[in-house]
PDB file of C-alpha atoms and ligand atoms in Angstrom:
ATOM      1  CA  LEU A   1     109.233  17.056  37.658  1.00 65.00           C
ATOM      2  CA  SER A   2     106.103  16.469  35.666  1.00 80.00           C
ATOM      3  CA  GLU A   3     104.537  15.113  38.913  1.00 85.00           C
ATOM      4  CA  ASN A   4     105.676  18.196  40.809  1.00 88.00           C
ATOM      5  CA  ALA A   5     104.182  20.334  38.036  1.00 89.00           C
ATOM      6  CA  SER A   6     100.875  18.537  38.164  1.00 91.00           C
ATOM      7  CA  ILE A   7     100.833  18.926  41.984  1.00 92.00           C
ATOM      8  CA  VAL A   8     101.555  22.679  41.607  1.00 92.00           C
ATOM      9  CA  LEU A   9      98.832  22.996  38.961  1.00 92.00           C
ATOM     10  CA  PHE A  10      96.255  20.946  41.019  1.00 93.00           C
ATOM     11  CA  ALA A  11      97.135  23.199  44.161  1.00 94.00           C
ATOM     12  CA  THR A  12      96.742  26.447  42.139  1.00 94.00           C
ATOM     13  CA  VAL A  13      93.454  25.327  40.660  1.00 95.00           C
ATOM     14  CA  PHE A  14      92.355  24.143  44.175  1.00 95.00           C
ATOM     15  CA  LEU A  15      93.318  27.499  45.795  1.00 95.00           C
ATOM     16  CA  LEU A  16      91.713  29.535  42.890  1.00 95.00           C
ATOM     17  CA  ALA A  17      88.513  27.511  43.242  1.00 96.00           C
ATOM     18  CA  VAL A  18      88.456  28.099  47.099  1.00 96.00           C
ATOM     19  CA  ALA A  19      89.225  31.806  46.584  1.00 96.00           C
ATOM     20  CA  ILE A  20      86.390  32.175  43.911  1.00 96.00           C
ATOM     21  CA  GLY A  21      84.121  30.143  46.205  1.00 96.00           C
ATOM     22  CA  ILE A  22      84.778  32.545  48.999  1.00 96.00           C
ATOM     23  CA  VAL A  23      84.286  35.646  46.791  1.00 96.00           C
ATOM     24  CA  VAL A  24      80.976  34.162  45.586  1.00 96.00           C
ATOM     25  CA  LEU A  25      79.893  33.480  49.115  1.00 96.00           C
ATOM     26  CA  VAL A  26      80.752  37.074  50.292  1.00 96.00           C
ATOM     27  CA  LEU A  27      78.781  38.391  47.322  1.00 96.00           C
ATOM     28  CA  ILE A  28      75.752  36.124  48.091  1.00 96.00           C
ATOM     29  CA  TYR A  29      75.889  37.222  51.805  1.00 97.00           C
ATOM     30  CA  GLN A  30      76.141  40.907  50.960  1.00 96.00           C
ATOM     31  CA  LYS A  31      73.089  40.622  48.465  1.00 96.00           C
ATOM     32  CA  LYS A  32      71.072  38.905  51.063  1.00 96.00           C
ATOM     33  CA  GLN A  33      71.920  41.552  53.632  1.00 96.00           C
ATOM     34  CA  LEU A  34      70.963  44.334  51.128  1.00 96.00           C
ATOM     35  CA  GLN A  35      67.625  42.450  50.381  1.00 96.00           C
ATOM     36  CA  ASN A  36      66.922  42.227  54.104  1.00 96.00           C
ATOM     37  CA  ALA A  37      67.605  45.860  54.610  1.00 96.00           C
ATOM     38  CA  ARG A  38      65.317  46.791  51.725  1.00 96.00           C
ATOM     39  CA  GLU A  39      62.589  44.411  53.025  1.00 95.00           C
ATOM     40  CA  ARG A  40      62.874  46.010  56.484  1.00 95.00           C
ATOM     41  CA  GLU A  41      62.711  49.448  54.960  1.00 94.00           C
ATOM     42  CA  GLN A  42      59.631  48.506  52.946  1.00 93.00           C
ATOM     43  CA  LEU A  43      57.877  47.084  55.913  1.00 93.00           C
ATOM     44  CA  LYS A  44      58.562  50.278  57.942  1.00 92.00           C
ATOM     45  CA  GLU A  45      57.256  52.409  55.125  1.00 88.00           C
ATOM     46  CA  ALA A  46      54.038  50.144  54.770  1.00 89.00           C
ATOM     47  CA  PHE A  47      53.427  50.385  58.606  1.00 89.00           C
ATOM     48  CA  GLU A  48      53.869  54.153  58.627  1.00 85.00           C
ATOM     49  CA  ARG A  49      51.416  54.396  55.677  1.00 84.00           C
ATOM     50  CA  GLU A  50      49.043  52.028  57.489  1.00 86.00           C
ATOM     51  CA  ILE A  51      49.219  54.268  60.740  1.00 85.00           C
ATOM     52  CA  LEU A  52      48.694  57.423  58.809  1.00 81.00           C
ATOM     53  CA  SER A  53      45.768  56.160  56.750  1.00 83.00           C
ATOM     54  CA  SER A  54      43.961  54.767  59.923  1.00 85.00           C
ATOM     55  CA  ARG A  55      44.557  58.129  61.668  1.00 81.00           C
ATOM     56  CA  LEU A  56      42.975  59.918  58.660  1.00 82.00           C
ATOM     57  CA  GLU A  57      40.134  57.277  58.638  1.00 83.00           C
ATOM     58  CA  ILE A  58      39.295  58.030  62.221  1.00 88.00           C
ATOM     59  CA  GLN A  59      39.357  61.777  61.462  1.00 86.00           C
ATOM     60  CA  GLU A  60      36.949  61.217  58.578  1.00 85.00           C
ATOM     61  CA  GLN A  61      34.696  59.273  60.572  1.00 86.00           C
ATOM     62  CA  THR A  62      34.534  61.944  63.141  1.00 89.00           C
ATOM     63  CA  PHE A  63      33.845  64.421  60.346  1.00 88.00           C
ATOM     64  CA  ASN A  64      31.043  62.198  59.119  1.00 86.00           C
ATOM     65  CA  ASN A  65      29.521  62.074  62.574  1.00 86.00           C
ATOM     66  CA  ILE A  66      29.575  65.688  63.061  1.00 89.00           C
ATOM     67  CA  ALA A  67      28.087  66.216  59.649  1.00 87.00           C
ATOM     68  CA  GLN A  68      25.329  63.979  60.432  1.00 84.00           C
ATOM     69  CA  GLU A  69      24.557  65.488  63.745  1.00 85.00           C
ATOM     70  CA  ILE A  70      24.399  68.969  62.165  1.00 86.00           C
ATOM     71  CA  HIS A  71      22.142  67.716  59.355  1.00 82.00           C
ATOM     72  CA  ASP A  72      19.779  65.583  61.509  1.00 81.00           C
ATOM     73  CA  ASN A  73      19.753  67.384  64.810  1.00 85.00           C
ATOM     74  CA  ILE A  74      20.898  70.896  64.988  1.00 89.00           C
ATOM     75  CA  GLY A  75      19.490  71.709  61.490  1.00 86.00           C
ATOM     76  CA  GLN A  76      16.135  70.235  62.387  1.00 87.00           C
ATOM     77  CA  VAL A  77      15.944  72.094  65.683  1.00 91.00           C
ATOM     78  CA  LEU A  78      16.827  75.457  64.046  1.00 91.00           C
ATOM     79  CA  SER A  79      14.131  74.909  61.352  1.00 89.00           C
ATOM     80  CA  LEU A  80      11.558  74.112  63.932  1.00 89.00           C
ATOM     81  CA  ALA A  81      12.762  77.388  65.786  1.00 92.00           C
ATOM     82  CA  ARG A  82      12.195  79.312  62.487  1.00 91.00           C
ATOM     83  CA  LEU A  83       8.710  77.841  61.998  1.00 89.00           C
ATOM     84  CA  THR A  84       7.800  78.771  65.425  1.00 91.00           C
ATOM     85  CA  LEU A  85       9.103  82.350  64.902  1.00 91.00           C
ATOM     86  CA  ASN A  86       7.168  82.681  61.735  1.00 90.00           C
ATOM     87  CA  SER A  87       3.950  81.661  63.526  1.00 90.00           C
ATOM     88  CA  ILE A  88       4.182  84.591  66.030  1.00 89.00           C
ATOM     89  CA  GLU A  89       1.487  87.068  65.346  1.00 87.00           C
ATOM     90  CA  CYS A  90       1.708  90.472  67.097  1.00 86.00           C
ATOM     91  CA  SER A  91       0.001  93.790  66.709  1.00 89.00           C
ATOM     92  CA  GLU A  92       3.208  95.629  67.466  1.00 90.00           C
ATOM     93  CA  PRO A  93       4.912  96.420  64.048  1.00 91.00           C
ATOM     94  CA  ALA A  94       8.278  96.876  65.841  1.00 92.00           C
ATOM     95  CA  VAL A  95       8.120  93.374  67.237  1.00 92.00           C
ATOM     96  CA  ASN A  96       7.117  91.872  64.009  1.00 91.00           C
ATOM     97  CA  GLU A  97      10.029  93.373  62.371  1.00 92.00           C
ATOM     98  CA  LYS A  98      12.424  92.094  65.004  1.00 93.00           C
ATOM     99  CA  VAL A  99      10.946  88.579  64.732  1.00 93.00           C
ATOM    100  CA  GLY A 100      11.158  88.794  60.970  1.00 93.00           C
ATOM    101  CA  ASN A 101      14.933  89.704  61.314  1.00 94.00           C
ATOM    102  CA  ILE A 102      15.578  86.876  63.722  1.00 94.00           C
ATOM    103  CA  SER A 103      13.739  84.522  61.380  1.00 93.00           C
ATOM    104  CA  VAL A 104      16.079  85.551  58.441  1.00 94.00           C
ATOM    105  CA  LEU A 105      19.258  85.105  60.716  1.00 94.00           C
ATOM    106  CA  VAL A 106      18.093  81.647  61.739  1.00 94.00           C
ATOM    107  CA  GLY A 107      17.405  80.798  58.063  1.00 92.00           C
ATOM    108  CA  LYS A 108      20.901  81.832  57.243  1.00 90.00           C
ATOM    109  CA  ALA A 109      22.330  79.814  60.126  1.00 91.00           C
ATOM    110  CA  VAL A 110      20.307  76.656  58.838  1.00 90.00           C
ATOM    111  CA  GLN A 111      21.713  77.329  55.265  1.00 88.00           C
ATOM    112  CA  ASP A 112      25.373  77.710  56.485  1.00 86.00           C
ATOM    113  CA  LEU A 113      25.106  74.647  58.633  1.00 89.00           C
ATOM    114  CA  ARG A 114      23.689  72.671  55.622  1.00 86.00           C
ATOM    115  CA  HIS A 115      26.749  73.798  53.510  1.00 84.00           C
ATOM    116  CA  LEU A 116      29.130  72.940  56.324  1.00 86.00           C
ATOM    117  CA  SER A 117      27.692  69.395  56.841  1.00 87.00           C
ATOM    118  CA  ARG A 118      27.832  68.910  53.032  1.00 83.00           C
ATOM    119  CA  SER A 119      31.517  69.878  52.795  1.00 83.00           C
ATOM    120  CA  MET A 120      32.317  67.652  55.937  1.00 84.00           C
ATOM    121  CA  HIS A 121      30.520  64.563  54.723  1.00 84.00           C
ATOM    122  CA  THR A 122      32.725  61.947  52.949  1.00 81.00           C
ATOM    123  CA  GLY A 123      29.829  60.575  50.888  1.00 81.00           C
ATOM    124  CA  ASN A 124      28.901  63.853  49.388  1.00 80.00           C
ATOM    125  CA  ILE A 125      32.323  64.690  48.337  1.00 83.00           C
ATOM    126  CA  ALA A 126      32.962  61.296  46.665  1.00 81.00           C
ATOM    127  CA  GLU A 127      29.471  61.696  44.914  1.00 84.00           C
ATOM    128  CA  THR A 128      29.932  65.371  43.694  1.00 88.00           C
ATOM    129  CA  GLY A 129      33.556  64.985  42.801  1.00 90.00           C
ATOM    130  CA  LEU A 130      36.452  67.326  43.664  1.00 93.00           C
ATOM    131  CA  GLU A 131      35.682  70.117  41.182  1.00 93.00           C
ATOM    132  CA  LYS A 132      32.092  70.642  42.436  1.00 92.00           C
ATOM    133  CA  ALA A 133      33.127  70.275  45.967  1.00 92.00           C
ATOM    134  CA  VAL A 134      35.842  72.959  45.679  1.00 94.00           C
ATOM    135  CA  LYS A 135      33.559  75.284  43.735  1.00 94.00           C
ATOM    136  CA  GLY A 136      30.857  74.894  46.363  1.00 90.00           C
ATOM    137  CA  GLU A 137      33.275  75.807  49.164  1.00 91.00           C
ATOM    138  CA  LEU A 138      34.678  78.728  47.247  1.00 94.00           C
ATOM    139  CA  ASP A 139      31.166  80.060  46.567  1.00 90.00           C
ATOM    140  CA  MET A 140      30.428  79.784  50.323  1.00 85.00           C
ATOM    141  CA  ILE A 141      33.549  81.784  51.118  1.00 89.00           C
ATOM    142  CA  SER A 142      32.854  84.478  48.589  1.00 88.00           C
ATOM    143  CA  ARG A 143      29.286  84.810  49.931  1.00 83.00           C
ATOM    144  CA  ALA A 144      30.448  85.013  53.531  1.00 80.00           C
ATOM    145  CA  ALA A 145      33.549  87.172  53.271  1.00 84.00           C
ATOM    146  CA  ASN A 146      35.108  89.818  51.123  1.00 87.00           C
ATOM    147  CA  TYR A 147      37.517  88.016  48.957  1.00 93.00           C
ATOM    148  CA  SER A 148      37.995  88.204  45.240  1.00 95.00           C
ATOM    149  CA  VAL A 149      37.841  84.462  44.569  1.00 96.00           C
ATOM    150  CA  ASN A 150      38.976  82.952  41.338  1.00 97.00           C
ATOM    151  CA  PHE A 151      38.691  79.255  40.447  1.00 97.00           C
ATOM    152  CA  GLN A 152      40.126  77.761  37.213  1.00 97.00           C
ATOM    153  CA  PHE A 153      39.581  74.103  36.293  1.00 96.00           C
ATOM    154  CA  THR A 154      40.652  72.193  33.244  1.00 94.00           C
ATOM    155  CA  GLY A 155      40.153  68.476  32.650  1.00 88.00           C
ATOM    156  CA  GLY A 156      36.611  68.043  31.672  1.00 82.00           C
ATOM    157  CA  ASP A 157      34.904  65.275  33.610  1.00 81.00           C
ATOM    158  CA  ALA A 158      38.231  63.570  34.436  1.00 82.00           C
ATOM    159  CA  ARG A 159      37.906  61.937  37.999  1.00 86.00           C
ATOM    160  CA  LEU A 160      40.515  60.507  40.381  1.00 90.00           C
ATOM    161  CA  PRO A 161      39.653  57.654  42.751  1.00 89.00           C
ATOM    162  CA  PRO A 162      37.146  58.930  45.354  1.00 87.00           C
ATOM    163  CA  GLN A 163      39.603  58.392  48.221  1.00 84.00           C
ATOM    164  CA  GLN A 164      42.234  60.449  46.575  1.00 90.00           C
ATOM    165  CA  GLU A 165      39.659  63.203  45.712  1.00 92.00           C
ATOM    166  CA  LEU A 166      38.559  63.202  49.389  1.00 89.00           C
ATOM    167  CA  ILE A 167      42.259  63.648  50.570  1.00 90.00           C
ATOM    168  CA  LEU A 168      42.802  66.478  48.110  1.00 94.00           C
ATOM    169  CA  PHE A 169      39.751  68.049  49.133  1.00 93.00           C
ATOM    170  CA  ARG A 170      40.844  68.019  52.836  1.00 91.00           C
ATOM    171  CA  ILE A 171      44.178  69.482  51.765  1.00 94.00           C
ATOM    172  CA  PHE A 172      42.292  72.270  49.880  1.00 95.00           C
ATOM    173  CA  GLN A 173      40.064  72.940  52.940  1.00 92.00           C
ATOM    174  CA  GLU A 174      43.064  73.244  55.330  1.00 92.00           C
ATOM    175  CA  ALA A 175      44.968  75.600  52.931  1.00 96.00           C
ATOM    176  CA  VAL A 176      41.771  77.866  52.507  1.00 95.00           C
ATOM    177  CA  ASN A 177      41.135  77.749  56.310  1.00 91.00           C
ATOM    178  CA  ASN A 178      44.755  78.907  56.819  1.00 93.00           C
ATOM    179  CA  ILE A 179      44.169  81.750  54.449  1.00 94.00           C
ATOM    180  CA  ILE A 180      41.060  82.813  56.257  1.00 91.00           C
ATOM    181  CA  LYS A 181      42.693  82.504  59.608  1.00 90.00           C
ATOM    182  CA  HIS A 182      46.250  83.901  59.022  1.00 92.00           C
ATOM    183  CA  ALA A 183      46.790  85.413  55.675  1.00 95.00           C
ATOM    184  CA  ARG A 184      44.983  88.828  55.702  1.00 95.00           C
ATOM    185  CA  ALA A 185      44.640  88.316  52.030  1.00 96.00           C
ATOM    186  CA  THR A 186      42.152  89.959  49.585  1.00 96.00           C
ATOM    187  CA  SER A 187      42.288  87.342  46.974  1.00 97.00           C
ATOM    188  CA  ILE A 188      42.283  83.631  46.663  1.00 97.00           C
ATOM    189  CA  ASP A 189      43.239  81.849  43.488  1.00 98.00           C
ATOM    190  CA  VAL A 190      42.506  78.091  43.125  1.00 98.00           C
ATOM    191  CA  GLY A 191      43.594  76.097  40.143  1.00 98.00           C
ATOM    192  CA  ILE A 192      42.893  72.386  39.346  1.00 97.00           C
ATOM    193  CA  HIS A 193      44.427  71.026  36.171  1.00 96.00           C
ATOM    194  CA  HIS A 194      43.703  67.407  35.289  1.00 92.00           C
ATOM    195  CA  SER A 195      45.117  65.537  32.322  1.00 89.00           C
ATOM    196  CA  PRO A 196      45.146  61.720  31.798  1.00 85.00           C
ATOM    197  CA  ASP A 197      48.649  61.293  33.344  1.00 86.00           C
ATOM    198  CA  HIS A 198      48.951  64.314  35.547  1.00 92.00           C
ATOM    199  CA  PHE A 199      47.013  66.246  38.265  1.00 96.00           C
ATOM    200  CA  ALA A 200      47.855  69.586  39.793  1.00 97.00           C
ATOM    201  CA  MET A 201      46.133  71.749  42.346  1.00 98.00           C
ATOM    202  CA  THR A 202      47.298  75.133  43.447  1.00 98.00           C
ATOM    203  CA  ILE A 203      45.835  77.383  46.185  1.00 98.00           C
ATOM    204  CA  LYS A 204      47.227  80.880  46.229  1.00 98.00           C
ATOM    205  CA  ASP A 205      46.621  83.957  48.325  1.00 98.00           C
ATOM    206  CA  ASN A 206      48.035  87.529  48.248  1.00 97.00           C
ATOM    207  CA  GLY A 207      48.316  87.719  51.951  1.00 97.00           C
ATOM    208  CA  LYS A 208      51.118  88.329  54.400  1.00 96.00           C
ATOM    209  CA  GLY A 209      52.980  85.050  53.755  1.00 96.00           C
ATOM    210  CA  PHE A 210      55.233  83.385  56.478  1.00 95.00           C
ATOM    211  CA  ASP A 211      58.619  82.050  57.143  1.00 94.00           C
ATOM    212  CA  ILE A 212      58.398  78.345  56.826  1.00 91.00           C
ATOM    213  CA  ASN A 213      61.349  77.699  58.996  1.00 89.00           C
ATOM    214  CA  ASN A 214      60.162  79.904  61.724  1.00 85.00           C
ATOM    215  CA  MET A 215      56.456  79.814  62.144  1.00 81.00           C
ATOM    216  CA  GLU A 216      54.603  81.953  64.713  1.00 76.00           C
ATOM    217  CA  SER A 217      52.663  78.867  65.903  1.00 75.00           C
ATOM    218  CA  ALA A 218      52.919  75.223  65.064  1.00 74.00           C
ATOM    219  CA  GLY A 219      49.559  73.900  64.416  1.00 80.00           C
ATOM    220  CA  ILE A 220      48.661  70.547  62.943  1.00 83.00           C
ATOM    221  CA  GLY A 221      47.247  71.742  59.634  1.00 88.00           C
ATOM    222  CA  LEU A 222      50.480  72.114  57.563  1.00 92.00           C
ATOM    223  CA  LEU A 223      51.552  68.746  59.090  1.00 88.00           C
ATOM    224  CA  ASN A 224      48.376  67.120  58.020  1.00 87.00           C
ATOM    225  CA  ILE A 225      48.730  68.586  54.444  1.00 92.00           C
ATOM    226  CA  ARG A 226      52.217  67.096  54.341  1.00 91.00           C
ATOM    227  CA  ASN A 227      51.030  63.654  55.585  1.00 87.00           C
ATOM    228  CA  ARG A 228      48.039  63.644  53.299  1.00 89.00           C
ATOM    229  CA  THR A 229      50.296  64.533  50.288  1.00 93.00           C
ATOM    230  CA  LYS A 230      52.639  61.763  51.221  1.00 89.00           C
ATOM    231  CA  LEU A 231      49.790  59.157  51.690  1.00 87.00           C
ATOM    232  CA  ILE A 232      48.636  59.622  47.967  1.00 90.00           C
ATOM    233  CA  GLY A 233      52.198  59.774  46.653  1.00 90.00           C
ATOM    234  CA  ALA A 234      52.013  63.389  45.553  1.00 95.00           C
ATOM    235  CA  ASP A 235      54.537  66.229  45.569  1.00 96.00           C
ATOM    236  CA  LEU A 236      54.036  69.199  47.802  1.00 97.00           C
ATOM    237  CA  LYS A 237      55.370  72.728  47.299  1.00 97.00           C
ATOM    238  CA  ILE A 238      54.849  75.537  49.641  1.00 97.00           C
ATOM    239  CA  ASP A 239      55.973  78.855  48.136  1.00 97.00           C
ATOM    240  CA  THR A 240      55.932  81.592  50.653  1.00 97.00           C
ATOM    241  CA  SER A 241      57.918  84.271  52.574  1.00 95.00           C
ATOM    242  CA  PRO A 242      56.921  87.118  54.766  1.00 96.00           C
ATOM    243  CA  GLY A 243      55.195  89.756  52.654  1.00 95.00           C
ATOM    244  CA  SER A 244      54.741  87.931  49.463  1.00 94.00           C
ATOM    245  CA  GLY A 245      51.708  85.846  49.892  1.00 96.00           C
ATOM    246  CA  THR A 246      51.444  81.886  49.863  1.00 98.00           C
ATOM    247  CA  CYS A 247      51.059  79.328  47.151  1.00 98.00           C
ATOM    248  CA  ILE A 248      50.470  75.684  47.786  1.00 98.00           C
ATOM    249  CA  SER A 249      50.840  73.349  45.017  1.00 98.00           C
ATOM    250  CA  ILE A 250      50.132  69.657  44.860  1.00 98.00           C
ATOM    251  CA  LEU A 251      51.363  67.545  41.953  1.00 97.00           C
ATOM    252  CA  LEU A 252      50.335  64.052  41.266  1.00 95.00           C
ATOM    253  CA  GLN A 253      51.561  62.043  38.290  1.00 89.00           C
TER     254      GLN A 253
HETATM  255  N1  ATP B 301      48.211  81.192  54.035  1.00 52.21           N
HETATM  256  C1  ATP B 301      48.941  81.643  54.925  1.00 52.21           C
HETATM  257  N2  ATP B 301      49.289  82.887  55.186  1.00 52.21           N
HETATM  258  C2  ATP B 301      49.983  83.190  56.234  1.00 52.21           C
HETATM  259  N3  ATP B 301      50.544  82.469  57.229  1.00 52.21           N
HETATM  260  C3  ATP B 301      50.082  81.208  57.176  1.00 52.21           C
HETATM  261  C4  ATP B 301      49.272  80.621  56.070  1.00 52.21           C
HETATM  262  N4  ATP B 301      49.206  79.286  56.243  1.00 52.21           N
HETATM  263  C5  ATP B 301      49.868  79.026  57.307  1.00 52.21           C
HETATM  264  N5  ATP B 301      50.442  80.164  58.029  1.00 52.21           N
HETATM  265  C6  ATP B 301      51.195  80.160  59.100  1.00 52.21           C
HETATM  266  O1  ATP B 301      51.659  78.886  59.382  1.00 52.21           O
HETATM  267  C7  ATP B 301      51.269  78.452  60.790  1.00 52.21           C
HETATM  268  C8  ATP B 301      51.108  76.912  60.701  1.00 52.21           C
HETATM  269  O2  ATP B 301      49.898  76.698  60.174  1.00 52.21           O
HETATM  270  P1  ATP B 301      49.119  75.459  60.475  1.00 52.21           P
HETATM  271  O3  ATP B 301      47.857  75.090  59.653  1.00 52.21           O
HETATM  272  O4  ATP B 301      50.041  74.262  60.619  1.00 52.21           O
HETATM  273  O5  ATP B 301      48.554  75.757  61.984  1.00 52.21           O
HETATM  274  P2  ATP B 301      47.334  76.587  62.539  1.00 52.21           P
HETATM  275  O6  ATP B 301      46.574  77.077  61.325  1.00 52.21           O
HETATM  276  O7  ATP B 301      47.853  77.787  63.305  1.00 52.21           O
HETATM  277  O8  ATP B 301      46.583  75.731  63.403  1.00 52.21           O
HETATM  278  P3  ATP B 301      45.597  74.473  62.976  1.00 52.21           P
HETATM  279  O9  ATP B 301      45.755  74.265  61.592  1.00 52.21           O
HETATM  280  O10 ATP B 301      46.065  73.252  63.723  1.00 52.21           O
HETATM  281  O11 ATP B 301      44.213  74.902  63.341  1.00 52.21           O
HETATM  282  C9  ATP B 301      50.226  79.296  61.045  1.00 52.21           C
HETATM  283  O12 ATP B 301      50.083  79.536  62.501  1.00 52.21           O
HETATM  284  C10 ATP B 301      50.501  80.641  60.376  1.00 52.21           C
HETATM  285  O13 ATP B 301      51.336  81.497  61.060  1.00 52.21           O
HETATM  286 MG1   MG B 302      45.872  75.709  59.921  1.00 52.21          MG
END
């Protein structure tokens, strides 16, 4: 009997050990699979980020080339044209007046182009910082068009990494371009609030707003804003509906 009992005991222990072994193996296998899936997901995300960032890099490079061309070539040619205009001497006062007017217009074009090239150039934005770049752009808009422009900045001389500031500046530019192009607004309110662990930017207009699920035309502007926000790991909120203006907020923490 005792021999039987020990055989039963042995068999039970053996079966138990086999069962535990199987369970452990299954658990290990599952964990490994989960890990593999996670790694695949991470690789996919890294790949998408890489594509996104190289696309934006190419775009920046194009901006830089255009900015350079405006500065070195078109700007120079116009300045020369202005000099030539100013050297015209004529006894006819009406002609002189017209030449003077043209010279003023060319001067204005030179100045506008200089601003444009500055706001396009990566190096300039990295150097002056987001706050000044935004302020410069808004000054240009309020000079050129009839908007009540309001800019609020808090955060002293806090700075983000230049690459992030550049991306945020491009987001700001697209949002403002959209206001000018689509909103029929009379006011533009921009706020940048910077604290050591938190950055927020809002761009708000009092224009016609739109239905985000049913847009009149699908450009690439809002898509770029989405992609850029994702690239720097920020949160994006677009608050709008027909008739009640648009507010775009970016939160980075
Ligand atoms: N501030 C705004 N006020 C009113 N409508 C807007 C505003 N911003 C965007 N929209 C609407 O959303 C649409 C999509 O904007 P998006 O920037 O993606 O494209 P787009 O400006 O038409 O073209 P693109 O930016 O490619 O030059 C616009 O066509 C417009 O109808
Ligand atoms: Mg647009």
